[in-house]
CSV table of C-alpha atoms in Angstrom, one decimal:
chain,number,residue,atom,x,y,z
A,17,MET,CA,15.6,-9.8,7.9
A,18,THR,CA,16.2,-8.4,11.3
A,19,GLU,CA,13.3,-5.9,11.3
A,20,THR,CA,10.0,-5.4,9.5
A,21,LEU,CA,10.3,-3.4,6.3
A,22,ARG,CA,7.5,-1.0,5.4
A,23,ALA,CA,6.3,0.7,2.2
A,24,ALA,CA,3.1,2.5,1.2
A,25,ALA,CA,1.4,2.6,-2.2
A,26,PHE,CA,0.5,6.2,-2.9
A,27,LEU,CA,-0.3,8.7,-5.6
A,28,ASP,CA,-2.6,11.7,-5.3
A,29,LYS,CA,-4.9,10.3,-7.9
A,30,GLY,CA,-7.4,7.4,-8.0
A,31,GLY,CA,-7.4,4.6,-10.6
A,32,THR,CA,-3.6,4.3,-11.1
A,33,GLY,CA,-3.5,0.7,-9.8
A,34,LYS,CA,-2.3,1.2,-6.2
A,35,THR,CA,-4.6,-1.6,-4.8
A,36,THR,CA,-3.7,-4.0,-7.6
A,37,THR,CA,0.0,-3.2,-7.1
A,38,THR,CA,-0.2,-3.7,-3.4
A,39,ALA,CA,-2.0,-7.1,-3.8
A,40,HIS,CA,0.4,-8.4,-6.4
A,41,LEU,CA,3.6,-7.1,-4.7
A,42,GLY,CA,2.3,-8.8,-1.6
A,43,VAL,CA,1.9,-12.1,-3.3
A,44,ALA,CA,5.2,-11.7,-5.1
A,45,LEU,CA,7.0,-11.1,-1.8
A,46,SER,CA,5.3,-14.2,-0.3
A,47,GLU,CA,6.4,-16.3,-3.3
A,48,GLN,CA,9.9,-15.1,-2.6
A,49,GLY,CA,9.7,-16.5,0.9
A,50,HIS,CA,8.8,-13.3,2.8
A,51,GLU,CA,6.1,-13.1,5.6
A,52,VAL,CA,3.9,-10.3,4.5
A,53,LEU,CA,1.1,-8.2,6.0
A,54,LEU,CA,-1.1,-5.9,3.9
A,55,ILE,CA,-3.0,-3.0,5.4
A,56,ASP,CA,-6.0,-1.4,3.6
A,57,LEU,CA,-6.5,2.3,4.4
A,58,ALA,CA,-7.7,3.2,0.9
A,59,GLY,CA,-11.4,3.4,1.9
A,60,LYS,CA,-14.4,1.6,3.2
A,61,GLN,CA,-15.0,-0.3,-0.1
A,62,GLY,CA,-12.5,-3.0,0.8
A,63,ASP,CA,-11.0,-3.4,-2.6
A,64,LEU,CA,-7.8,-5.1,-1.2
A,65,ALA,CA,-9.9,-7.7,0.5
A,66,LYS,CA,-11.9,-8.2,-2.7
A,67,HIS,CA,-8.6,-8.9,-4.6
A,68,PHE,CA,-8.2,-12.0,-2.3
A,69,GLY,CA,-11.9,-13.0,-2.2
A,70,VAL,CA,-12.3,-12.4,1.6
A,71,TRP,CA,-14.4,-9.2,1.5
A,72,GLY,CA,-17.7,-11.1,1.6
A,73,GLN,CA,-17.0,-12.8,4.9
A,74,TYR,CA,-15.6,-9.6,6.4
A,75,ARG,CA,-18.6,-7.6,5.1
A,76,ASP,CA,-20.8,-10.1,6.9
A,77,GLN,CA,-18.9,-9.4,10.2
A,78,ILE,CA,-19.3,-5.7,9.7
A,79,ASP,CA,-23.1,-6.1,9.0
A,80,ALA,CA,-23.4,-8.2,12.2
A,81,ASP,CA,-21.4,-5.6,14.1
A,82,GLU,CA,-18.7,-8.1,14.9
A,83,ALA,CA,-15.8,-6.4,13.1
A,84,TRP,CA,-14.3,-4.9,16.2
A,85,PRO,CA,-11.6,-4.0,16.7
A,86,ASN,CA,-10.8,-3.0,13.1
A,87,ILE,CA,-8.3,-0.9,11.3
A,88,SER,CA,-10.0,2.4,12.2
A,89,THR,CA,-9.9,1.5,15.9
A,90,VAL,CA,-6.1,1.5,16.1
A,91,PHE,CA,-6.1,5.3,15.4
A,92,ASP,CA,-8.3,5.9,18.5
A,93,ASP,CA,-7.0,7.5,21.7
A,94,ALA,CA,-8.3,4.6,23.5
A,95,TRP,CA,-6.4,1.9,21.4
A,96,ASP,CA,-3.8,1.2,24.0
A,97,THR,CA,-6.5,0.5,26.6
A,98,ILE,CA,-8.5,-1.6,24.2
A,99,ALA,CA,-5.4,-3.6,23.3
A,100,GLY,CA,-4.5,-4.0,27.0
A,101,LYS,CA,-7.8,-5.5,27.7
A,102,LEU,CA,-7.9,-7.8,24.7
A,103,GLY,CA,-4.2,-9.0,25.1
A,104,ASP,CA,-2.8,-11.1,22.3
A,105,ASP,CA,-6.2,-11.1,20.6
A,106,ALA,CA,-6.0,-7.4,19.9
A,107,VAL,CA,-4.0,-7.6,16.7
A,108,ALA,CA,-4.9,-11.2,15.9
A,109,ASP,CA,-8.6,-10.1,15.6
A,110,LEU,CA,-7.6,-7.5,13.0
A,111,VAL,CA,-5.8,-9.9,10.6
A,112,ILE,CA,-7.4,-12.1,8.0
A,113,ALA,CA,-5.3,-14.9,6.3
A,114,THR,CA,-5.5,-15.0,2.4
A,115,ASP,CA,-5.2,-18.1,0.2
A,116,GLU,CA,-2.2,-16.6,-1.7
A,117,GLY,CA,0.3,-16.0,1.1
A,118,PRO,CA,0.0,-12.5,2.5
A,119,ASP,CA,-2.1,-11.7,5.7
A,120,LEU,CA,-4.4,-8.8,5.5
A,121,ILE,CA,-5.9,-6.1,7.7
A,122,PRO,CA,-8.9,-5.1,5.6
A,123,ALA,CA,-10.6,-1.7,5.3
A,124,HIS,CA,-13.6,-0.8,7.4
A,125,PRO,CA,-16.4,1.8,7.1
A,126,GLY,CA,-14.8,3.6,10.1
A,127,LEU,CA,-12.3,4.9,7.7
A,128,ASP,CA,-14.9,7.2,6.3
A,129,THR,CA,-14.7,9.5,9.3
A,130,LEU,CA,-11.0,8.9,10.1
A,131,ASP,CA,-9.7,11.9,8.2
A,132,ALA,CA,-11.9,14.3,10.1
A,133,GLU,CA,-11.2,12.7,13.4
A,134,LEU,CA,-7.5,13.0,12.9
A,135,GLY,CA,-7.9,16.6,11.8
A,136,ASN,CA,-9.2,17.3,15.3
A,137,ILE,CA,-5.7,16.5,16.8
A,138,ASP,CA,-4.0,19.9,17.1
A,139,ASP,CA,-0.4,18.7,17.3
A,140,ALA,CA,0.6,17.7,13.7
A,141,ARG,CA,3.3,15.2,14.8
A,142,GLU,CA,0.7,13.5,17.0
A,143,ARG,CA,-1.9,13.6,14.2
A,144,TYR,CA,0.4,12.0,11.6
A,145,SER,CA,2.1,9.4,13.8
A,146,ARG,CA,-0.9,7.3,15.0
A,147,LEU,CA,-0.3,4.5,12.5
A,148,GLU,CA,3.4,4.5,13.1
A,149,GLN,CA,2.8,4.0,16.9
A,150,PHE,CA,0.5,1.1,16.1
A,151,LEU,CA,3.1,-0.6,13.7
A,152,ASP,CA,5.9,0.0,16.1
A,153,GLU,CA,4.2,-1.3,19.2
A,154,TYR,CA,1.8,-4.0,18.0
A,155,VAL,CA,2.8,-5.1,14.4
A,156,ASP,CA,6.6,-5.3,14.5
A,157,PRO,CA,6.5,-7.8,17.4
A,158,LEU,CA,4.6,-10.2,15.0
A,159,SER,CA,7.8,-10.6,13.0
A,160,TYR,CA,6.4,-10.0,9.5
A,161,ASP,CA,9.2,-9.4,7.0
A,162,VAL,CA,7.3,-6.7,5.0
A,163,VAL,CA,4.3,-4.6,5.7
A,164,LEU,CA,2.7,-3.0,2.6
A,165,ILE,CA,0.0,-0.2,3.1
A,166,ASP,CA,-2.6,0.7,0.5
A,167,LEU,CA,-3.4,4.4,0.9
A,168,PRO,CA,-6.3,6.7,-0.4
A,169,GLY,CA,-5.8,8.2,-3.8
A,170,MET,CA,-5.7,11.7,-2.2
A,171,THR,CA,-3.6,13.7,0.1
A,172,ASN,CA,-5.3,13.7,3.6
A,173,ASN,CA,-4.6,12.9,7.2
A,174,VAL,CA,-5.0,9.2,6.6
A,175,SER,CA,-2.5,9.1,3.7
A,176,TYR,CA,0.0,11.2,5.7
A,177,ASN,CA,-0.3,8.7,8.5
A,178,GLY,CA,0.6,5.9,6.0
A,179,LEU,CA,3.5,7.8,4.6
A,180,TRP,CA,4.9,8.8,7.9
A,181,ALA,CA,4.6,5.2,9.2
A,182,ALA,CA,6.1,3.6,6.1
A,183,ARG,CA,8.8,6.2,5.2
A,184,HIS,CA,9.0,4.4,1.8
A,185,VAL,CA,6.6,5.0,-1.1
A,186,ILE,CA,5.5,2.8,-3.9
A,187,THR,CA,4.1,4.8,-6.8
A,188,PRO,CA,2.3,2.9,-9.7
A,189,VAL,CA,2.1,5.2,-12.7
A,190,GLU,CA,0.2,5.0,-16.0
A,191,MET,CA,1.7,6.4,-19.1
A,192,GLY,CA,0.2,9.8,-19.3
A,193,PRO,CA,1.0,13.5,-18.6
A,194,PHE,CA,-1.2,13.7,-15.5
A,195,GLU,CA,0.5,10.8,-13.8
A,196,ALA,CA,3.9,12.3,-14.7
A,197,GLU,CA,2.8,15.6,-13.1
A,198,GLN,CA,1.4,13.8,-10.0
A,199,ALA,CA,4.6,11.8,-9.5
A,200,ASN,CA,6.7,15.0,-9.6
A,201,ALA,CA,4.2,16.7,-7.2
A,202,LEU,CA,4.5,13.7,-4.8
A,203,ARG,CA,8.4,13.9,-4.9
A,204,GLU,CA,8.0,17.7,-4.0
A,205,ASP,CA,5.5,16.8,-1.2
A,206,LEU,CA,7.9,14.2,0.3
A,207,GLU,CA,10.6,16.8,0.4
A,208,LYS,CA,8.3,19.3,2.2
A,209,ILE,CA,7.4,16.7,4.8
A,210,ALA,CA,11.1,16.1,5.4
A,211,GLU,CA,11.8,19.8,5.7
A,212,ASN,CA,8.8,20.5,8.1
A,213,PHE,CA,9.0,17.5,10.4
A,214,ALA,CA,12.6,16.2,9.9
A,215,VAL,CA,11.1,12.9,8.8
A,216,GLY,CA,12.7,11.4,5.6
A,217,ILE,CA,10.2,9.7,3.3
A,218,ASP,CA,11.7,8.1,0.2
A,219,LEU,CA,10.2,7.4,-3.2
A,220,SER,CA,11.5,3.9,-3.3
A,221,LEU,CA,9.6,2.2,-6.3
A,222,VAL,CA,8.1,3.8,-9.3
A,223,LEU,CA,6.2,1.1,-11.1
A,224,PRO,CA,4.9,1.7,-14.7
A,225,ASN,CA,1.5,0.1,-14.8
A,226,LYS,CA,-1.0,-1.0,-17.4
A,227,VAL,CA,1.5,-0.2,-20.1
A,228,ASP,CA,0.6,-0.7,-23.8
A,229,THR,CA,3.9,-0.4,-25.7
A,230,ARG,CA,2.1,-0.7,-29.0
A,231,THR,CA,1.8,3.1,-28.9
A,232,ASN,CA,4.7,5.5,-29.4
A,233,LEU,CA,3.3,7.7,-26.6
A,234,ALA,CA,3.7,4.9,-24.0
A,235,GLU,CA,7.3,4.3,-25.0
A,236,GLU,CA,8.0,8.0,-24.7
A,237,TYR,CA,6.5,8.2,-21.2
A,238,LEU,CA,8.4,5.0,-20.1
A,239,GLU,CA,11.7,6.7,-21.2
A,240,SER,CA,10.7,9.9,-19.4
A,241,PHE,CA,10.0,8.0,-16.1
A,242,GLN,CA,13.3,6.1,-16.4
A,243,GLU,CA,15.1,9.4,-16.8
A,244,ALA,CA,13.2,11.1,-14.0
A,245,TYR,CA,13.5,8.3,-11.4
A,246,PRO,CA,16.7,6.4,-12.2
A,247,ASP,CA,17.2,5.1,-8.7
A,248,ALA,CA,13.5,4.1,-8.1
A,249,ILE,CA,12.2,2.9,-11.4
A,250,ALA,CA,11.1,-0.7,-11.4
A,251,PRO,CA,13.3,-3.1,-13.4
A,252,ALA,CA,10.3,-4.0,-15.6
A,253,TYR,CA,6.9,-2.4,-16.5
A,254,VAL,CA,3.5,-4.1,-15.9
A,255,PRO,CA,1.7,-4.6,-19.2
A,256,TYR,CA,-2.0,-4.0,-19.5
A,257,SER,CA,-3.7,-7.4,-19.1
A,258,GLN,CA,-7.4,-8.2,-19.2
A,259,ASP,CA,-6.5,-11.3,-17.3
A,260,ILE,CA,-5.6,-9.2,-14.3
A,261,ARG,CA,-8.9,-7.4,-14.4
A,262,ASN,CA,-10.8,-10.7,-14.7
A,263,ALA,CA,-8.8,-12.3,-11.8
A,264,ALA,CA,-9.5,-9.3,-9.5
A,265,GLU,CA,-13.3,-9.6,-10.3
A,266,SER,CA,-13.0,-13.3,-9.3
A,267,GLY,CA,-11.2,-12.5,-6.0
A,268,GLU,CA,-7.7,-13.5,-6.9
A,269,THR,CA,-4.4,-12.1,-8.3
A,270,ALA,CA,-2.7,-13.0,-11.5
A,271,PHE,CA,-0.5,-15.4,-9.6
A,272,ALA,CA,-3.5,-17.6,-9.0
A,273,ILE,CA,-4.4,-17.9,-12.7
A,274,ALA,CA,-3.9,-21.5,-13.7
A,275,GLU,CA,-3.3,-20.8,-17.4
A,276,PRO,CA,-2.2,-17.1,-17.6
A,277,SER,CA,-2.1,-15.3,-20.9
A,278,THR,CA,1.2,-13.9,-22.3
A,279,THR,CA,0.5,-10.5,-20.8
A,280,ALA,CA,-0.5,-11.9,-17.4
A,281,GLY,CA,2.6,-14.0,-17.4
A,282,ARG,CA,4.7,-11.0,-18.2
A,283,ALA,CA,2.9,-9.0,-15.5
A,284,ARG,CA,3.7,-11.7,-12.9
A,285,ASP,CA,7.3,-11.5,-13.8
A,286,ALA,CA,7.3,-7.8,-13.6
A,287,TYR,CA,5.8,-7.9,-10.1
A,288,LEU,CA,8.3,-10.5,-9.0
A,289,ASP,CA,11.2,-8.3,-10.3
A,290,ALA,CA,9.6,-5.2,-8.7
A,291,ALA,CA,9.3,-7.1,-5.3
A,292,SER,CA,13.0,-8.0,-5.4
A,293,ALA,CA,14.0,-4.4,-6.2
A,294,LEU,CA,11.7,-3.1,-3.5
A,295,VAL,CA,13.3,-5.3,-0.8
A,296,GLU,CA,16.7,-4.3,-2.0
A,297,GLN,CA,15.8,-0.6,-1.8
A,298,LEU,CA,14.2,-0.9,1.7
A,299,GLU,CA,17.1,-3.0,3.1
A,300,GLY,CA,19.6,-0.6,1.7
A,301,GLU,CA,17.8,2.5,3.0
A,302,THR,CA,17.4,0.8,6.4
A,303,ASP,CA,21.1,0.1,6.7
A,304,GLU,CA,22.0,3.7,6.0
């Protein structure tokens, strides 16, 4: 790849599997030979870091007041000055290596007040482009192949920053009417952003998640998503798997399970297929 590809996991609803999707797509991309950076903007709880078993050590740094700079710092007016003083360490100090391939910039409690702080910026274009500026100037030179951003499960100034910076959206959806409505609302929101700011943001991957095809209703929703998003629907759905929940609680993804169950194995295959489809989408859209 000649430039860093970006995508953000987003749906205006919590609990749809955005963080699990970000973690597993990150590992899947790494398994396929890509250098990957994950960025957690989803909230101070650090769920993405927990997925890789690194939240404890980072939490210790936070408690010792040693987690500076951090992800919230890059949105600050003074970031360029801070980065200038720190030099090459500016971004290096933000990044944590994981045992499963991707690098990670974890969440930080400073994200708690970030939405309000961004809201104080009068100019909307400036308010929504802070993350893009950081990625353009400080992350792209690091030569990652792909950057994936985990966003809050709500529409706010932080999620708009992520959408603006990524320009490509990954939407994990469960099989239900609310998720279908929210996915349609997201598509309408992206169209409004394009109209208001002349910034194109594409719905690049719709990933059916935690699917139990033993129910007729799930099959019906799968078909409806395939019909509604023919150009973005993932090539395979991610089945519900207790193994994935157990792995997350142990600080790892399904790819680290030594003896995965049938559903966990199918989930891994689905994430690998989705990762390939995502790269194809992003590369195709970048070339246009």
